[in-house]
Amino acid sequence: MGSNESPQSSSLSSASWGRSELVKELAKLPEGQRSILELHDWILTLLDAAITAAMVFVDPHDLRSAEERLDWLIETFDLPESGDEIERFTARLTELSEMQVPRWAKKTGTDSWKRFLRRFIGAAAYDRLAAALVSDTTVLAHALRQLISKIQPYALAVDDCAILLTPEQVAKLGPFGTGPTNSVLHLVLTLDGVLTNVLEANFDFSSIAFDPNLPGESDLGEIIENLRPLLSGATRKTLAEISAKLSRKLAGASTALNTSEDGVAQAAGSLVELIDRLFREAFPDKQVLAWLEATDRAADSDFVYIDKSKGISRPTKRAQALCFVHGGQVAERSIFHEVAAAGLVVAREKLQKIKHADTGDPEEREIVERALTVVESFLSVAIEIGWLGLPSETVDGLKLRLAA
């Protein structure tokens, strides 16, 4: 891919590109015009690959796995897979993002540049480019809305992990926030509202009245009420597929709360045992300690303590929870993972107290009910989000250990 190659000079036509209507129209421009506009072949290829990738990866109707979609993109655009090719590709991508895109954005945002472009390429070509841009953006917006509807339960799961945390505990974790206007679900729903407004206005941004407070608390409450059964059902189904023993513990806690006179204490005990078994079977202490060392957490007392009875270092429950939600893989720290782990640890602490000192106080029932929600949401965040990018053999190994 030479830096000054055109689609025509490299035996490519507009029909050779991917899914981007904009790139197809740009490829039709004469070579001289593209050269003046700095639209070289490699830039068109990267732009087309980026737009196509966005469409492919947010398409909820595409039944291929993420790995299959990536393989298709690599083959379609002849993208590099290893070695020096990746370094050259990365360098060009950096050049495009750090130099070309800002320069284009600065120019294309002015009316004078738009008038120049219309005269330079002709009114008909300009109108086709404008229509192609709207076409690409519309497809992406619709696909994003479909994706948003799919991820709403998982956004609720992240919020649910924090329901037993105090504002001070949440503040220590990072920019997560509390209350409906700062929740992950609220953010997702607000993005959906923005996309809806943009589509209904046919991308006429001047006619859109954005409401940063959409949706309101009453709307959010109704949405949560509808989403929570979907989240709970999906989590219990997933857990049942992984481990019948762990699934019975979760179901037993729910049944005890609803049917037993001593249901609060029984449910608390079942949930504590579920959490402990989950951590114990997923990762032995040595593996958690190795993970802490690899992630620069081993010197922190929040994650490691000395077992005085045995004189050895052991991971705390928070360390076990974080290792579990990360699938034992070394990765960048994530507020979602941190909230999930912290929420589960606090839930276990409260359950442990009620397990040994059930007083019959109605508040204890509420705490256990909330803790049950935290446990289900933690499992959802871990399995559906935390393990999403892990190698298949890693996930399979985890599931085998949990099923034993």
Tab-separated table of N, CA, C and O in Angstrom, residues 3-100:
chain	number	residue	atom	x	y	z
A	3	SER	N	2.095	5.140	-0.214
A	3	SER	CA	1.421	6.299	0.358
A	3	SER	C	0.728	7.157	-0.680
A	3	SER	O	-0.163	7.919	-0.361
A	4	ASN	N	1.134	7.062	-1.963
A	4	ASN	CA	0.496	7.872	-2.984
A	4	ASN	C	-0.311	7.048	-3.972
A	4	ASN	O	-0.694	7.537	-5.020
A	5	GLU	N	-0.535	5.798	-3.657
A	5	GLU	CA	-1.320	4.956	-4.561
A	5	GLU	C	-2.768	5.378	-4.543
A	5	GLU	O	-3.317	5.774	-3.525
A	6	SER	N	-3.416	5.282	-5.671
A	6	SER	CA	-4.859	5.508	-5.747
A	6	SER	C	-5.534	4.173	-5.908
A	6	SER	O	-4.907	3.188	-6.283
A	7	PRO	N	-6.845	4.089	-5.640
A	7	PRO	CA	-7.544	2.826	-5.840
A	7	PRO	C	-7.386	2.311	-7.264
A	7	PRO	O	-7.197	1.126	-7.496
A	8	GLN	N	-7.435	3.252	-8.252
A	8	GLN	CA	-7.337	2.813	-9.642
A	8	GLN	C	-5.936	2.299	-9.960
A	8	GLN	O	-5.770	1.289	-10.638
A	9	SER	N	-4.905	2.998	-9.415
A	9	SER	CA	-3.553	2.596	-9.760
A	9	SER	C	-3.178	1.262	-9.138
A	9	SER	O	-2.262	0.610	-9.568
A	10	SER	N	-3.905	0.860	-8.069
A	10	SER	CA	-3.629	-0.431	-7.447
A	10	SER	C	-4.692	-1.448	-7.835
A	10	SER	O	-4.949	-2.396	-7.112
A	11	SER	N	-5.321	-1.207	-8.993
A	11	SER	CA	-6.307	-2.130	-9.562
A	11	SER	C	-7.534	-2.290	-8.683
A	11	SER	O	-8.167	-3.336	-8.644
A	12	LEU	N	-7.868	-1.230	-7.944
A	12	LEU	CA	-9.081	-1.265	-7.130
A	12	LEU	C	-10.103	-0.302	-7.713
A	12	LEU	O	-9.765	0.765	-8.201
A	13	SER	N	-11.352	-0.673	-7.629
A	13	SER	CA	-12.436	0.223	-8.020
A	13	SER	C	-13.330	0.438	-6.821
A	13	SER	O	-13.134	-0.176	-5.775
A	14	SER	N	-14.319	1.298	-6.959
A	14	SER	CA	-15.212	1.553	-5.839
A	14	SER	C	-15.921	0.287	-5.403
A	14	SER	O	-16.318	0.147	-4.247
A	15	ALA	N	-16.066	-0.671	-6.294
A	15	ALA	CA	-16.741	-1.924	-5.943
A	15	ALA	C	-15.862	-2.823	-5.079
A	15	ALA	O	-16.327	-3.796	-4.511
A	16	SER	N	-14.549	-2.468	-4.999
A	16	SER	CA	-13.623	-3.306	-4.246
A	16	SER	C	-13.599	-2.971	-2.763
A	16	SER	O	-12.996	-3.681	-1.981
A	17	TRP	N	-14.227	-1.871	-2.379
A	17	TRP	CA	-14.175	-1.446	-0.995
A	17	TRP	C	-15.199	-2.208	-0.159
A	17	TRP	O	-15.979	-3.001	-0.666
A	18	GLY	N	-15.204	-1.924	1.138
A	18	GLY	CA	-16.077	-2.649	2.060
A	18	GLY	C	-17.498	-2.137	2.074
A	18	GLY	O	-18.136	-2.032	1.023
A	19	ARG	N	-17.973	-1.761	3.247
A	19	ARG	CA	-19.370	-1.375	3.398
A	19	ARG	C	-19.602	0.125	3.417
A	19	ARG	O	-20.742	0.568	3.438
A	20	SER	N	-18.557	0.923	3.451
A	20	SER	CA	-18.716	2.364	3.586
A	20	SER	C	-19.139	3.011	2.262
A	20	SER	O	-18.405	2.984	1.278
A	21	GLU	N	-20.316	3.610	2.256
A	21	GLU	CA	-20.783	4.332	1.072
A	21	GLU	C	-19.926	5.571	0.840
A	21	GLU	O	-19.679	5.958	-0.304
A	22	LEU	N	-19.465	6.200	1.921
A	22	LEU	CA	-18.627	7.388	1.798
A	22	LEU	C	-17.330	7.053	1.071
A	22	LEU	O	-16.913	7.769	0.148
A	23	VAL	N	-16.673	5.976	1.460
A	23	VAL	CA	-15.408	5.600	0.830
A	23	VAL	C	-15.631	5.216	-0.626
A	23	VAL	O	-14.803	5.521	-1.494
A	24	LYS	N	-16.728	4.567	-0.930
A	24	LYS	CA	-17.033	4.221	-2.325
A	24	LYS	C	-17.134	5.476	-3.182
A	24	LYS	O	-16.660	5.509	-4.325
A	25	GLU	N	-17.757	6.523	-2.633
A	25	GLU	CA	-17.869	7.776	-3.388
A	25	GLU	C	-16.523	8.480	-3.500
A	25	GLU	O	-16.192	9.032	-4.547
A	26	LEU	N	-15.735	8.464	-2.421
A	26	LEU	CA	-14.403	9.082	-2.483
A	26	LEU	C	-13.524	8.382	-3.508
A	26	LEU	O	-12.712	9.014	-4.189
A	27	ALA	N	-13.680	7.057	-3.637
A	27	ALA	CA	-12.873	6.289	-4.587
A	27	ALA	C	-13.200	6.641	-6.030
A	27	ALA	O	-12.406	6.376	-6.935
A	28	LYS	N	-14.378	7.230	-6.269
A	28	LYS	CA	-14.781	7.606	-7.630
A	28	LYS	C	-14.157	8.933	-8.078
A	28	LYS	O	-14.191	9.256	-9.273
A	29	LEU	N	-13.628	9.706	-7.139
A	29	LEU	CA	-13.034	10.990	-7.509
A	29	LEU	C	-11.791	10.764	-8.358
A	29	LEU	O	-11.059	9.791	-8.149
A	30	PRO	N	-11.517	11.637	-9.319
A	30	PRO	CA	-10.309	11.514	-10.129
A	30	PRO	C	-9.057	11.513	-9.251
A	30	PRO	O	-9.024	12.122	-8.188
A	31	GLU	N	-8.026	10.835	-9.743
A	31	GLU	CA	-6.805	10.682	-8.971
A	31	GLU	C	-6.203	12.028	-8.585
A	31	GLU	O	-5.704	12.205	-7.469
A	32	GLY	N	-6.242	13.006	-9.485
A	32	GLY	CA	-5.672	14.322	-9.196
A	32	GLY	C	-6.397	15.004	-8.046
A	32	GLY	O	-5.763	15.633	-7.185
A	33	GLN	N	-7.714	14.901	-8.024
A	33	GLN	CA	-8.483	15.515	-6.946
A	33	GLN	C	-8.180	14.843	-5.608
A	33	GLN	O	-7.997	15.510	-4.586
A	34	ARG	N	-8.091	13.510	-5.625
A	34	ARG	CA	-7.802	12.805	-4.384
A	34	ARG	C	-6.415	13.173	-3.864
A	34	ARG	O	-6.201	13.273	-2.652
A	35	SER	N	-5.477	13.360	-4.777
A	35	SER	CA	-4.112	13.707	-4.368
A	35	SER	C	-4.094	15.073	-3.685
A	35	SER	O	-3.455	15.242	-2.641
A	36	ILE	N	-4.779	16.052	-4.264
A	36	ILE	CA	-4.832	17.391	-3.676
A	36	ILE	C	-5.523	17.358	-2.310
A	36	ILE	O	-5.119	18.058	-1.380
A	37	LEU	N	-6.544	16.509	-2.193
A	37	LEU	CA	-7.279	16.384	-0.925
A	37	LEU	C	-6.581	15.453	0.063
A	37	LEU	O	-7.089	15.224	1.162
A	38	GLU	N	-5.407	14.929	-0.324
A	38	GLU	CA	-4.618	14.021	0.514
A	38	GLU	C	-5.381	12.736	0.842
A	38	GLU	O	-5.240	12.165	1.920
A	39	LEU	N	-6.169	12.279	-0.112
A	39	LEU	CA	-6.944	11.045	0.070
A	39	LEU	C	-6.243	9.915	-0.680
A	39	LEU	O	-6.713	9.448	-1.719
A	40	HIS	N	-5.091	9.491	-0.160
A	40	HIS	CA	-4.332	8.429	-0.794
A	40	HIS	C	-4.996	7.081	-0.546
A	40	HIS	O	-5.862	6.932	0.331
A	41	ASP	N	-4.560	6.091	-1.299
A	41	ASP	CA	-5.187	4.772	-1.239
A	41	ASP	C	-5.162	4.185	0.179
A	41	ASP	O	-6.144	3.638	0.656
A	42	TRP	N	-4.011	4.296	0.855
A	42	TRP	CA	-3.909	3.704	2.186
A	42	TRP	C	-4.852	4.383	3.169
A	42	TRP	O	-5.387	3.748	4.091
A	43	ILE	N	-5.109	5.684	2.972
A	43	ILE	CA	-6.031	6.396	3.848
A	43	ILE	C	-7.466	5.917	3.615
A	43	ILE	O	-8.227	5.682	4.553
A	44	LEU	N	-7.829	5.756	2.335
A	44	LEU	CA	-9.165	5.252	2.030
A	44	LEU	C	-9.364	3.846	2.586
A	44	LEU	O	-10.439	3.508	3.102
A	45	THR	N	-8.322	3.027	2.476
A	45	THR	CA	-8.423	1.661	2.999
A	45	THR	C	-8.618	1.663	4.512
A	45	THR	O	-9.467	0.943	5.049
A	46	LEU	N	-7.834	2.482	5.220
A	46	LEU	CA	-7.978	2.558	6.672
A	46	LEU	C	-9.344	3.101	7.056
A	46	LEU	O	-9.991	2.599	7.987
A	47	LEU	N	-9.805	4.123	6.357
A	47	LEU	CA	-11.107	4.709	6.653
A	47	LEU	C	-12.216	3.696	6.423
A	47	LEU	O	-13.131	3.540	7.241
A	48	ASP	N	-12.117	2.983	5.305
A	48	ASP	CA	-13.128	1.977	4.992
A	48	ASP	C	-13.105	0.842	6.011
A	48	ASP	O	-14.154	0.361	6.458
A	49	ALA	N	-11.892	0.418	6.394
A	49	ALA	CA	-11.770	-0.651	7.385
A	49	ALA	C	-12.353	-0.212	8.724
A	49	ALA	O	-13.040	-0.989	9.402
A	50	ALA	N	-12.099	1.045	9.115
A	50	ALA	CA	-12.605	1.544	10.397
A	50	ALA	C	-14.126	1.617	10.407
A	50	ALA	O	-14.781	1.179	11.360
A	51	ILE	N	-14.701	2.164	9.326
A	51	ILE	CA	-16.164	2.286	9.256
A	51	ILE	C	-16.814	0.912	9.176
A	51	ILE	O	-17.809	0.624	9.848
A	52	THR	N	-16.230	0.044	8.353
A	52	THR	CA	-16.775	-1.310	8.220
A	52	THR	C	-16.671	-2.070	9.534
A	52	THR	O	-17.607	-2.772	9.931
A	53	ALA	N	-15.537	-1.916	10.228
A	53	ALA	CA	-15.363	-2.594	11.519
A	53	ALA	C	-16.410	-2.136	12.514
A	53	ALA	O	-16.996	-2.952	13.246
A	54	ALA	N	-16.657	-0.818	12.533
A	54	ALA	CA	-17.675	-0.299	13.451
A	54	ALA	C	-19.042	-0.902	13.143
A	54	ALA	O	-19.780	-1.305	14.040
A	55	MET	N	-19.369	-0.988	11.866
A	55	MET	CA	-20.650	-1.570	11.472
A	55	MET	C	-20.731	-3.047	11.840
A	55	MET	O	-21.739	-3.528	12.361
A	56	VAL	N	-19.643	-3.763	11.566
A	56	VAL	CA	-19.639	-5.215	11.794
A	56	VAL	C	-19.694	-5.556	13.275
A	56	VAL	O	-20.438	-6.443	13.695
A	57	PHE	N	-18.918	-4.824	14.077
A	57	PHE	CA	-18.818	-5.190	15.493
A	57	PHE	C	-20.005	-4.725	16.331
A	57	PHE	O	-20.195	-5.216	17.444
A	58	VAL	N	-20.803	-3.774	15.822
A	58	VAL	CA	-21.994	-3.370	16.583
A	58	VAL	C	-23.268	-3.966	16.003
A	58	VAL	O	-24.348	-3.724	16.519
A	59	ASP	N	-23.128	-4.767	14.952
A	59	ASP	CA	-24.306	-5.360	14.318
A	59	ASP	C	-24.841	-6.512	15.172
A	59	ASP	O	-24.218	-7.573	15.251
A	60	PRO	N	-26.001	-6.332	15.825
A	60	PRO	CA	-26.507	-7.395	16.706
A	60	PRO	C	-27.057	-8.592	15.940
A	60	PRO	O	-27.309	-9.644	16.519
A	61	HIS	N	-27.256	-8.424	14.641
A	61	HIS	CA	-27.815	-9.514	13.833
A	61	HIS	C	-26.729	-10.401	13.226
A	61	HIS	O	-27.038	-11.425	12.622
A	62	ASP	N	-25.472	-9.988	13.378
A	62	ASP	CA	-24.353	-10.778	12.868
A	62	ASP	C	-24.072	-11.901	13.860
A	62	ASP	O	-23.681	-11.655	15.002
A	63	LEU	N	-24.285	-13.137	13.435
A	63	LEU	CA	-24.170	-14.286	14.340
A	63	LEU	C	-22.741	-14.801	14.470
A	63	LEU	O	-22.489	-15.728	15.252
A	64	ARG	N	-21.801	-14.226	13.739
A	64	ARG	CA	-20.412	-14.663	13.841
A	64	ARG	C	-19.801	-14.225	15.165
A	64	ARG	O	-20.203	-13.208	15.736
A	65	SER	N	-18.841	-15.006	15.658
A	65	SER	CA	-18.132	-14.623	16.873
A	65	SER	C	-17.249	-13.409	16.574
A	65	SER	O	-16.974	-13.080	15.409
A	66	ALA	N	-16.777	-12.754	17.649
A	66	ALA	CA	-15.892	-11.604	17.478
A	66	ALA	C	-14.627	-12.000	16.724
A	66	ALA	O	-14.118	-11.249	15.878
A	67	GLU	N	-14.114	-13.197	17.018
A	67	GLU	CA	-12.914	-13.682	16.345
A	67	GLU	C	-13.165	-13.885	14.850
A	67	GLU	O	-12.321	-13.543	14.014
A	68	GLU	N	-14.338	-14.433	14.510
A	68	GLU	CA	-14.679	-14.639	13.092
A	68	GLU	C	-14.848	-13.306	12.367
A	68	GLU	O	-14.436	-13.159	11.205
A	69	ARG	N	-15.419	-12.326	13.036
A	69	ARG	CA	-15.589	-11.005	12.416
A	69	ARG	C	-14.226	-10.348	12.170
A	69	ARG	O	-14.005	-9.720	11.126
A	70	LEU	N	-13.324	-10.502	13.152
A	70	LEU	CA	-11.979	-9.933	12.998
A	70	LEU	C	-11.246	-10.606	11.848
A	70	LEU	O	-10.591	-9.927	11.037
A	71	ASP	N	-11.334	-11.929	11.748
A	71	ASP	CA	-10.689	-12.654	10.645
A	71	ASP	C	-11.229	-12.177	9.302
A	71	ASP	O	-10.472	-12.029	8.331
A	72	TRP	N	-12.540	-11.938	9.246
A	72	TRP	CA	-13.161	-11.458	7.996
A	72	TRP	C	-12.613	-10.082	7.625
A	72	TRP	O	-12.319	-9.811	6.457
A	73	LEU	N	-12.473	-9.197	8.621
A	73	LEU	CA	-11.947	-7.857	8.358
A	73	LEU	C	-10.509	-7.923	7.851
A	73	LEU	O	-10.131	-7.214	6.913
A	74	ILE	N	-9.693	-8.756	8.494
A	74	ILE	CA	-8.285	-8.899	8.080
A	74	ILE	C	-8.196	-9.387	6.643
A	74	ILE	O	-7.398	-8.878	5.838
A	75	GLU	N	-9.033	-10.372	6.304
A	75	GLU	CA	-9.009	-10.921	4.951
A	75	GLU	C	-9.570	-9.923	3.936
A	75	GLU	O	-9.007	-9.747	2.847
A	76	THR	N	-10.649	-9.249	4.278
A	76	THR	CA	-11.292	-8.310	3.358
A	76	THR	C	-10.389	-7.143	3.012
A	76	THR	O	-10.307	-6.722	1.850
A	77	PHE	N	-9.690	-6.620	4.000
A	77	PHE	CA	-8.867	-5.426	3.783
A	77	PHE	C	-7.377	-5.727	3.727
A	77	PHE	O	-6.564	-4.816	3.703
A	78	ASP	N	-7.041	-7.015	3.714
A	78	ASP	CA	-5.645	-7.430	3.650
A	78	ASP	C	-4.838	-6.735	4.740
A	78	ASP	O	-3.751	-6.177	4.505
A	79	LEU	N	-5.364	-6.748	5.960
A	79	LEU	CA	-4.711	-6.084	7.077
A	79	LEU	C	-3.552	-6.929	7.591
A	79	LEU	O	-3.584	-8.153	7.517
A	80	PRO	N	-2.517	-6.286	8.135
A	80	PRO	CA	-1.359	-7.038	8.642
A	80	PRO	C	-1.724	-7.841	9.890
A	80	PRO	O	-2.599	-7.436	10.663
A	81	GLU	N	-1.050	-8.960	10.064
A	81	GLU	CA	-1.341	-9.831	11.199
A	81	GLU	C	-0.170	-9.984	12.156
A	81	GLU	O	-0.355	-10.388	13.302
A	82	SER	N	1.056	-9.664	11.715
A	82	SER	CA	2.193	-9.863	12.607
A	82	SER	C	3.422	-9.116	12.084
A	82	SER	O	3.447	-8.642	10.948
A	83	GLY	N	4.439	-9.015	12.963
A	83	GLY	CA	5.762	-8.529	12.572
A	83	GLY	C	5.827	-7.085	12.139
A	83	GLY	O	5.092	-6.215	12.605
A	84	ASP	N	6.733	-6.835	11.179
A	84	ASP	CA	7.001	-5.476	10.725
A	84	ASP	C	5.775	-4.844	10.074
A	84	ASP	O	5.600	-3.620	10.127
A	85	GLU	N	4.929	-5.661	9.457
A	85	GLU	CA	3.732	-5.118	8.810
A	85	GLU	C	2.845	-4.402	9.824
A	85	GLU	O	2.289	-3.340	9.533
A	86	ILE	N	2.695	-4.989	11.005
A	86	ILE	CA	1.867	-4.371	12.039
A	86	ILE	C	2.485	-3.050	12.490
A	86	ILE	O	1.777	-2.068	12.719
A	87	GLU	N	3.818	-3.015	12.616
A	87	GLU	CA	4.483	-1.778	13.031
A	87	GLU	C	4.252	-0.669	12.013
A	87	GLU	O	3.957	0.475	12.375
A	88	ARG	N	4.381	-1.004	10.721
A	88	ARG	CA	4.143	0.004	9.680
A	88	ARG	C	2.683	0.440	9.676
A	88	ARG	O	2.369	1.628	9.524
A	89	PHE	N	1.789	-0.519	9.840
A	89	PHE	CA	0.355	-0.217	9.855
A	89	PHE	C	0.031	0.697	11.044
A	89	PHE	O	-0.702	1.680	10.915
A	90	THR	N	0.601	0.383	12.211
A	90	THR	CA	0.353	1.183	13.408
A	90	THR	C	0.891	2.596	13.243
A	90	THR	O	0.254	3.576	13.663
A	91	ALA	N	2.067	2.717	12.606
A	91	ALA	CA	2.656	4.034	12.381
A	91	ALA	C	1.763	4.879	11.484
A	91	ALA	O	1.552	6.075	11.730
A	92	ARG	N	1.219	4.262	10.443
A	92	ARG	CA	0.325	4.998	9.538
A	92	ARG	C	-0.979	5.368	10.239
A	92	ARG	O	-1.524	6.455	10.027
A	93	LEU	N	-1.479	4.464	11.049
A	93	LEU	CA	-2.708	4.734	11.785
A	93	LEU	C	-2.487	5.895	12.755
A	93	LEU	O	-3.355	6.769	12.903
A	94	THR	N	-1.312	5.925	13.391
A	94	THR	CA	-0.975	7.025	14.292
A	94	THR	C	-0.884	8.335	13.535
A	94	THR	O	-1.387	9.373	13.986
A	95	GLU	N	-0.244	8.281	12.367
A	95	GLU	CA	-0.143	9.483	11.529
A	95	GLU	C	-1.525	9.994	11.150
A	95	GLU	O	-1.806	11.197	11.193
A	96	LEU	N	-2.405	9.057	10.802
A	96	LEU	CA	-3.757	9.428	10.389
A	96	LEU	C	-4.517	10.074	11.538
A	96	LEU	O	-5.169	11.101	11.369
A	97	SER	N	-4.429	9.484	12.735
A	97	SER	CA	-5.208	9.975	13.871
A	97	SER	C	-4.642	11.245	14.482
A	97	SER	O	-5.381	12.099	14.954
A	98	GLU	N	-3.280	11.375	14.461
A	98	GLU	CA	-2.654	12.511	15.121
A	98	GLU	C	-2.444	13.712	14.204
A	98	GLU	O	-2.373	14.845	14.681
A	99	MET	N	-2.369	13.452	12.885
A	99	MET	CA	-2.059	14.549	11.976
A	99	MET	C	-3.168	14.800	10.961
A	99	MET	O	-3.719	15.900	10.874
A	100	GLN	N	-3.515	13.767	10.194
A	100	GLN	CA	-4.474	13.963	9.110
A	100	GLN	C	-5.872	14.320	9.622
A	100	GLN	O	-6.470	15.295	9.179
